[in-house]
Short mmCIF file of C-alpha atoms and ligand atoms in Angstrom, two decimals:
data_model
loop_
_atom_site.label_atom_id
_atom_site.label_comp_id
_atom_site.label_asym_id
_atom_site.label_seq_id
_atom_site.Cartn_x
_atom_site.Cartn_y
_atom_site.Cartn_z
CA UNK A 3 103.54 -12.62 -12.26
CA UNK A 4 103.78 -15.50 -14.61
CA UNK A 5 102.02 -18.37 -14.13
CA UNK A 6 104.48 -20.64 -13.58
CA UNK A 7 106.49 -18.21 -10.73
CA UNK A 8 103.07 -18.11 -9.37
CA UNK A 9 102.72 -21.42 -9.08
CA UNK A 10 106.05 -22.07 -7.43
CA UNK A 11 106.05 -19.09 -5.18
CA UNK A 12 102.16 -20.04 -4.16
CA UNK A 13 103.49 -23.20 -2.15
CA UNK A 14 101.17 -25.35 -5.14
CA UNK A 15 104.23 -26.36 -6.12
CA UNK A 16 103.98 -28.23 -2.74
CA UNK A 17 100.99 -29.99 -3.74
CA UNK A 18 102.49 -30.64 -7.40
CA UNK A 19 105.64 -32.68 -5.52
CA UNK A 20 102.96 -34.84 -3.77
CA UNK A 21 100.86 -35.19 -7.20
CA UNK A 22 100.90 -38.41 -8.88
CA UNK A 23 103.47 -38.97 -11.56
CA UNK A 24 100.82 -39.23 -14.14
CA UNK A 25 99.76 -35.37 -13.46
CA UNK A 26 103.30 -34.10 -13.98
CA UNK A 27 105.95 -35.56 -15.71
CA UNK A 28 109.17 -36.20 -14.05
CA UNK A 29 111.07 -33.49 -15.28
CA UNK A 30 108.63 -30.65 -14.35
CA UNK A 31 108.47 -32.67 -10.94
CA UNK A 32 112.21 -31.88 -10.64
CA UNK A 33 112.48 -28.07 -11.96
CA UNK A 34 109.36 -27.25 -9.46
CA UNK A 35 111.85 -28.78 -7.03
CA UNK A 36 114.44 -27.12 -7.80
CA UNK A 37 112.92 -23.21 -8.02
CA UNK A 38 110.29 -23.74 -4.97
CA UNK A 39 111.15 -20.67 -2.98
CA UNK A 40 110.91 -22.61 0.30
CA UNK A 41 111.69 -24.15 2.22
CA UNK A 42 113.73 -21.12 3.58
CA UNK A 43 116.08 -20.51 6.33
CA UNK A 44 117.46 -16.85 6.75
CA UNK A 45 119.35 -15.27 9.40
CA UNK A 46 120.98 -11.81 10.32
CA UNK A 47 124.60 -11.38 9.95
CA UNK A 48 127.01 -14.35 8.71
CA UNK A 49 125.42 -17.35 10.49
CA UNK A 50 126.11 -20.02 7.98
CA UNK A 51 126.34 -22.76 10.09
CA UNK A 52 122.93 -21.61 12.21
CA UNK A 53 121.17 -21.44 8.58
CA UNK A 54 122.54 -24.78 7.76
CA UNK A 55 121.33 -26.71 10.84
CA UNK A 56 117.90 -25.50 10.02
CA UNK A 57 117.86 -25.40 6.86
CA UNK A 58 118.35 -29.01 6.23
CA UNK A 59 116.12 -29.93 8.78
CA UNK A 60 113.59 -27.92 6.90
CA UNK A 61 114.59 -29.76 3.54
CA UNK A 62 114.28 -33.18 5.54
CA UNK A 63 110.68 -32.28 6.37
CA UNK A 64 110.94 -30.17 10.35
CA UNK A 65 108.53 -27.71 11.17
CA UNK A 66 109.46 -23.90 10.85
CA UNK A 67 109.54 -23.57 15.07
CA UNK A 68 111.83 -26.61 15.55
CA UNK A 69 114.20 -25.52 12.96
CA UNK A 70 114.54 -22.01 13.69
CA UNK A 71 114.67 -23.22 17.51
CA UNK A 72 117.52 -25.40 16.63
CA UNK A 73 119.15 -23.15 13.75
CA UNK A 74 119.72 -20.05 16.53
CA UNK A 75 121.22 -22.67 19.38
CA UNK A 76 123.80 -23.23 17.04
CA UNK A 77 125.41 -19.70 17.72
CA UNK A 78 123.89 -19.84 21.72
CA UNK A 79 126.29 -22.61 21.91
CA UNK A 80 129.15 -20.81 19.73
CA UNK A 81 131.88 -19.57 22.52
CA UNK A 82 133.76 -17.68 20.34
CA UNK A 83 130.53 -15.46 19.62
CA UNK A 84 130.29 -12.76 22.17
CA UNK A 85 127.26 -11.27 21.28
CA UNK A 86 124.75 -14.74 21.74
CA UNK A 87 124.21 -17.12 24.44
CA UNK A 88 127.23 -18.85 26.44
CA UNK A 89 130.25 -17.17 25.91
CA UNK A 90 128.78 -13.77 25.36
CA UNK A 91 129.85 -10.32 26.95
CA UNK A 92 129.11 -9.13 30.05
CA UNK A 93 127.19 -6.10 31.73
CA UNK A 94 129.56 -3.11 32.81
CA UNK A 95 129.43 -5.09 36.25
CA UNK A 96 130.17 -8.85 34.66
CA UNK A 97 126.56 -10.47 34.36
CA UNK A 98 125.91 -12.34 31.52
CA UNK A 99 122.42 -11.38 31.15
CA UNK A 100 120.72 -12.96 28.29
CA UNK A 101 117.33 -12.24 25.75
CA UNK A 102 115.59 -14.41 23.38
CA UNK A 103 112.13 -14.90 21.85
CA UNK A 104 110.36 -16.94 19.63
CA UNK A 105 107.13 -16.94 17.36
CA UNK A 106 105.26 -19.57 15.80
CA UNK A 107 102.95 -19.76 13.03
CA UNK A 108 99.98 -19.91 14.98
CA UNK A 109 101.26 -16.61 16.27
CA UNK A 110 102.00 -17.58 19.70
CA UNK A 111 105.27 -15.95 21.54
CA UNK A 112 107.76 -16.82 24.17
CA UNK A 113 110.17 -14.34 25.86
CA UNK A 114 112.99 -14.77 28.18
CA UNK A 115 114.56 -11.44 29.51
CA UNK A 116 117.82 -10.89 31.71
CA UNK A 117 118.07 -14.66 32.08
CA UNK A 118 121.63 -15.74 34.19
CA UNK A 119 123.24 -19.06 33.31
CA UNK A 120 121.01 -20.58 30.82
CA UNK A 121 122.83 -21.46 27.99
CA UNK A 122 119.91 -21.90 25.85
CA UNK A 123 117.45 -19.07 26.19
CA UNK A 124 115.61 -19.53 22.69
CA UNK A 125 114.51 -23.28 24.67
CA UNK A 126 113.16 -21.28 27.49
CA UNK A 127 111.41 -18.90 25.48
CA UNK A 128 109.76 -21.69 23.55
CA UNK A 129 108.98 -23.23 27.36
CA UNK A 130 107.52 -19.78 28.10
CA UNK A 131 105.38 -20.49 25.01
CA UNK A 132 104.18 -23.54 25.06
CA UNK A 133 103.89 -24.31 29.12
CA UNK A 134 102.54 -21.35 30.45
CA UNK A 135 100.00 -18.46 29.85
CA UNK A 136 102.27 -16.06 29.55
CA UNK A 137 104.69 -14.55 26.75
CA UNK A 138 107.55 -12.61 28.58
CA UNK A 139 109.01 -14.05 31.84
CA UNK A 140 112.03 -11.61 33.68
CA UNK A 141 115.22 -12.36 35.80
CA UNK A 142 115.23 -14.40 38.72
CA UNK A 143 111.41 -15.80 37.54
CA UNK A 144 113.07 -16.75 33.82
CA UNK A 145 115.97 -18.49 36.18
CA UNK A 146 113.33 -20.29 38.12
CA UNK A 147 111.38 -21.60 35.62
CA UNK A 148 114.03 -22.75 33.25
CA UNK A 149 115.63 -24.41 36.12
CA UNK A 150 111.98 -26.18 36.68
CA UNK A 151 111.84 -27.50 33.20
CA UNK A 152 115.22 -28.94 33.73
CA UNK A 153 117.42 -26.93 32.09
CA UNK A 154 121.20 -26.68 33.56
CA UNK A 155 122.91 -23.81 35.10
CA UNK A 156 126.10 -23.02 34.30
CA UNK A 157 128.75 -19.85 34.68
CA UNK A 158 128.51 -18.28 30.87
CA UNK A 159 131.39 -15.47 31.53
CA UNK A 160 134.20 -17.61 29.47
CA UNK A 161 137.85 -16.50 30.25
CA UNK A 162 138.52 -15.03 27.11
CA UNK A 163 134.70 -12.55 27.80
CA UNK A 164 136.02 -12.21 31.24
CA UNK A 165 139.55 -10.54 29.93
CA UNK A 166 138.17 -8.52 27.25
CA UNK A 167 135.73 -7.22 30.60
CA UNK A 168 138.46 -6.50 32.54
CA UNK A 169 140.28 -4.66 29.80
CA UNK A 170 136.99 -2.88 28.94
CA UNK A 171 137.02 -1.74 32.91
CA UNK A 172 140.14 0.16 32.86
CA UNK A 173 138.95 3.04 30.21
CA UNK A 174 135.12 1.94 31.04
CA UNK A 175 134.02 3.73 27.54
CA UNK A 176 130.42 3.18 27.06
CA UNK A 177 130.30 3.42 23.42
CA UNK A 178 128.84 0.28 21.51
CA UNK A 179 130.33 0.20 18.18
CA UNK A 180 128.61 -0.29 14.60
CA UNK A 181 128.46 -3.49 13.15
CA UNK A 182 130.66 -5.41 16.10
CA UNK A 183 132.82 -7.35 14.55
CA UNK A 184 130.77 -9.38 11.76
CA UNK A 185 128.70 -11.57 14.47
CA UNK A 186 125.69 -10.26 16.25
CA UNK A 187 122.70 -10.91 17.39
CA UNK A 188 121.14 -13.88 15.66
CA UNK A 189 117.53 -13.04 14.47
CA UNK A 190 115.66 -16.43 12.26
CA UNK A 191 113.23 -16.83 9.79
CA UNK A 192 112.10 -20.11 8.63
CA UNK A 193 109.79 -21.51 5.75
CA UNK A 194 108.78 -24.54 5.97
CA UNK A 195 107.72 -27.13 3.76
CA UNK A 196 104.53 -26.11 4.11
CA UNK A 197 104.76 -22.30 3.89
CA UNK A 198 104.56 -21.63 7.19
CA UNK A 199 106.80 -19.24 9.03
CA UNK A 200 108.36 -19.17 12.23
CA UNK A 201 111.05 -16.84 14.04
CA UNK A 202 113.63 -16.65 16.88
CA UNK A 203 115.95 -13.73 17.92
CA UNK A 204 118.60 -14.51 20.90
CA UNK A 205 121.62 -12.25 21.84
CA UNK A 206 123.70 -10.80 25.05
CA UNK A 207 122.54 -7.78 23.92
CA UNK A 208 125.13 -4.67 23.80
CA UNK A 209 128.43 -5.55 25.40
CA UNK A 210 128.99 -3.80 28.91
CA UNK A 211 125.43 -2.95 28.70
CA UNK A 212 124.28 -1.07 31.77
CA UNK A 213 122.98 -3.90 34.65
CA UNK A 214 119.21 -4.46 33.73
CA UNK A 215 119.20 -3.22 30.54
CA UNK A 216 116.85 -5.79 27.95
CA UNK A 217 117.15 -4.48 23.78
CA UNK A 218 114.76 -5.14 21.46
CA UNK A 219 115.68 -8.77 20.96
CA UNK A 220 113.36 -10.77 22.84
CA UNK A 221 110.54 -8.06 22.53
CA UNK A 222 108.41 -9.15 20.18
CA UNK A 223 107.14 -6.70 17.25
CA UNK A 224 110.73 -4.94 18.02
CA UNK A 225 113.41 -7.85 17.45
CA UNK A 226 111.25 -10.36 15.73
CA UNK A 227 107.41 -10.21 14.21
CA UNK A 228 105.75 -12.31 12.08
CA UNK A 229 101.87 -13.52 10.92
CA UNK A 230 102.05 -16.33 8.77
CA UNK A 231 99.56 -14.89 6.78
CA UNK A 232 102.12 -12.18 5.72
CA UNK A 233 105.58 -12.87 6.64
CA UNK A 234 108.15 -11.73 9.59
CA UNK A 235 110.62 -9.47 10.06
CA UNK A 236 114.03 -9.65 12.25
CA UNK A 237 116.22 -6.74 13.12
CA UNK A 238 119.56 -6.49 14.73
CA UNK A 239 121.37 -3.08 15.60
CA UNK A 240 120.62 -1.02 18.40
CA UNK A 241 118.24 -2.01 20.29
CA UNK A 242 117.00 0.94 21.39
CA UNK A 243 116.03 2.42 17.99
CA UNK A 244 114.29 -1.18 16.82
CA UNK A 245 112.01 -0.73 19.84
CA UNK A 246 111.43 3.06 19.20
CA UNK A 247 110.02 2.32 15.99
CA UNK A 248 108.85 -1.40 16.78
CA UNK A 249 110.50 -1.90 13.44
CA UNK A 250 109.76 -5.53 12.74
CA UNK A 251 106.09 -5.08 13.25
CA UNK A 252 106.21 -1.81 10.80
CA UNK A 253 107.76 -4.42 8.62
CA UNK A 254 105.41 -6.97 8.57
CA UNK A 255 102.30 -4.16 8.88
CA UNK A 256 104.05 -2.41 5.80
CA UNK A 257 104.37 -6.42 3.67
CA UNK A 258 100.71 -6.66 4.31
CA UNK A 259 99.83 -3.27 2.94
CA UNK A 260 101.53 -4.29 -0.20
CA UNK A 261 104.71 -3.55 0.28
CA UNK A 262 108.11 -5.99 -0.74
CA UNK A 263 110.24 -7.27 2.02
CA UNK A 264 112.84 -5.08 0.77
CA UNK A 265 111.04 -2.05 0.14
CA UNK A 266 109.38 -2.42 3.93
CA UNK A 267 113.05 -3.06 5.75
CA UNK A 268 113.85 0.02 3.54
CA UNK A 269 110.89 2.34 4.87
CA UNK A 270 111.73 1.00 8.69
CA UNK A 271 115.49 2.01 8.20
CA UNK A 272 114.53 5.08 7.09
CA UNK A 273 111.98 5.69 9.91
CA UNK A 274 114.62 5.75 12.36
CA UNK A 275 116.92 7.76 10.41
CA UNK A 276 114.21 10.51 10.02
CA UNK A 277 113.82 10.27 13.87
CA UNK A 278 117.37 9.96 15.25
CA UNK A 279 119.60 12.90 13.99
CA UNK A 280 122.33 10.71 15.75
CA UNK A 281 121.76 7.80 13.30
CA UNK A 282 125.70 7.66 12.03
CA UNK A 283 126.38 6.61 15.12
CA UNK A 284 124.81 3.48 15.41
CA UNK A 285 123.83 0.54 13.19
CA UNK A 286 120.44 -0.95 12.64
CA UNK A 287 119.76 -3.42 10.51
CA UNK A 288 116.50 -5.72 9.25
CA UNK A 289 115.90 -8.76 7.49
CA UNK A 290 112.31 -9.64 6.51
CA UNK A 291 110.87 -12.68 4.08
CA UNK A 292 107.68 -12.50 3.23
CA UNK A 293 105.02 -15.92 2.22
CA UNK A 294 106.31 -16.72 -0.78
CA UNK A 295 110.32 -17.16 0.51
CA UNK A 296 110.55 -13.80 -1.11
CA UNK A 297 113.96 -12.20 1.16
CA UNK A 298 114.62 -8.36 1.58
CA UNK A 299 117.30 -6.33 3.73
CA UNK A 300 118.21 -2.97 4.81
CA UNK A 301 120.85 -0.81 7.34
CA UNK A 302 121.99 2.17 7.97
CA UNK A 303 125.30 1.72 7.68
CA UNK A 304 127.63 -0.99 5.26
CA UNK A 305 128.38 -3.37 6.87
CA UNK A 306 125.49 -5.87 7.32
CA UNK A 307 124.94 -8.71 5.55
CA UNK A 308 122.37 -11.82 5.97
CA UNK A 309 122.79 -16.06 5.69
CA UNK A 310 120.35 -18.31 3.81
CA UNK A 311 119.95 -22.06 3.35
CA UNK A 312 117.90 -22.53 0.75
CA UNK A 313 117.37 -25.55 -1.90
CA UNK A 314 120.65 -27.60 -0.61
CA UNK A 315 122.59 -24.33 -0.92
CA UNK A 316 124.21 -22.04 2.09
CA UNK A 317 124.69 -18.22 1.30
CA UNK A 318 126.81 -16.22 3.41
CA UNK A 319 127.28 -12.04 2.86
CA UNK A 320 123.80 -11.31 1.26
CA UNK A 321 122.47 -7.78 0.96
CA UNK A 322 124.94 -5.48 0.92
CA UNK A 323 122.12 -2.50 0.59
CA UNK A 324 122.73 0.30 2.91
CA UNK A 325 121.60 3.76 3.03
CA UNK A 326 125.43 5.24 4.12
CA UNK A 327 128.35 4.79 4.63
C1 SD4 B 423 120.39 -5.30 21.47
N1 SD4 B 423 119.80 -5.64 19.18
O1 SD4 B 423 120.43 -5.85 22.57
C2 SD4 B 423 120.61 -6.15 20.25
C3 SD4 B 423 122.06 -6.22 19.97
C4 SD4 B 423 122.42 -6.31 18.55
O2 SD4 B 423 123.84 -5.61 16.95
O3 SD4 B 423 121.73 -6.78 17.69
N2 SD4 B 423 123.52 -5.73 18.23
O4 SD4 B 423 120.22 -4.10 21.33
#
């Protein structure tokens, strides 16, 4: 690596910002500005406007857990996605049953599973996190709680999820479908000014899911991992297969060993693939960033594509690398 990436990528281009004029001269002071790798804000699928809350908050000096808390409520609160938070599909028998987790840089995790009526479950998992000494909290327990800390209920089974239910019930095919639609689970990786990385993951899961079922979302090496002495990994897909092969722990375990972020999101893809001989049926897909803002992805299937906020900038439709079609 040159010197000068290494400088940049190595966060001293941190310290160089905060050097005294007289060390740098303004114009190296700006171009370290402008090619610092982080701070970083990445997300699964085409979450623009999730990368862009947190992203600028990230540019306007938040930590890497309050932005990526805030980044994924952006699509918890989006009704017209039906695969996160309010507004999301139901079970086969009409619950909105939600999961969401969270990891910060000091490595501590918060999970919320099968949580009713909470519009926010990322903010409970971070509860779980910080106000009690646990990590996962179920069900009517999750309900409790969140209700303790104040959060409100509220009925998340919009009309429009309600219909599309209904309709669902009259052929009841139980057949999830790759890539639904273009908006998915919403997995989060932020670097913050600092260099220090934090994740969240929050979905409904798969639509008309059986009652009970929890995916890989808010378990944590399987929907989200990270050690901010390496990097983190998200994945998105079925959920099933991510927690088969824990995939984003592989992927962080894999970035430590030496590999890239893209090369390990490649070798988890194909770990599954090897593994599942019915792998064209279903989509999984990762997104990992390792310490230095440096961004890989991988799926199955076309199809997938990831959201950054990086440097003023919003991406939309990154990484169009797939194994098949
Ligand atoms: C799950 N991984 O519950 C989630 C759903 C998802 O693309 O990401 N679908 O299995």
């Amino acid at each position: 690596m040159k010197r000068r990436n290494f400088i940049i990528n190595t966060g001293i281009a941190g310290a160089a910002l905060s050097a005294t004029p007289s060390l740098f001269s303004q114009p190296i002071l700006n171009e370290l500005k402008m090619n610092k790798s982080y701070p970083v804000a990445v997300a699964t699928w085409n979450f623009q406007n999730a990368t862009k809350m947190a992203g600028k908050m990230l540019e306007n000096g938040a930590s890497a857990l309050d932005a990526v808390e805030k980044g994924v409520m952006v699509e918890e609160a989006n009704l017209k996605n039906t695969t996160v938070g309010d507004g999301g599909a139901p079970d086969r028998d009409g619950n909105v049953t939600l999961d969401a987790c969270i990891m910060s840089p000091e490595g501590n995790a918060g999970s919320v599973v099968y949580l009713k009526e909470i519009a926010h479950p990322v903010s409970v998992a971070r509860k779980v996190m910080e106000e009690t000494p646990h990590v996962m909290l179920a069900g009517e327990g999750a309900l409790q709680f969140a209700i303790q800390q104040g959060f409100q209920r509220k009925n998340l089974l919009t009309e429009d999820s309600e219909k599309a239910w209904k309709e669902w019930l009259e052929h009841k095919e139980y057949k999830p479908i790759i890539n639904i639609e273009n908006h998915d689970t919403i997995g989060m990786l932020c670097l913050d000014e600092n260099g220090d990385i934090a994740g969240a993951c929050t979905t409904s899961g798969l639509s008309y899911k059986m009652n009970g079922r929890v995916g890989d979302s808010p378990i944590i090496g399987a929907g989200l991992f990270l050690d901010n002495e390496v990097g983190g990994a998200v994945g998105t897909g079925m959920g099933e297969a991510i927690m088969k092969s824990v995939g984003s722990f592989l992927i962080v375990e894999l970035m430590r060993q030496g590999k890239s972020p893209q090369e390990a999101c490649e070798e988890a893809v194909m770990r599954t693939v090897r593994k599942a001989p019915n792998h064209k049926d279903f989509q999984v897909a990762y997104v990992a960033m390792n310490k230095q803002g440096e961004i890989g992805s991988y799926c199955i299937h076309k199809g997938f594509s990831y959201a950054k906020f990086h440097n003023g900038e919003s991406t939309n439709n990154l990484s169009l690398s797939y194994m098949e079609e």
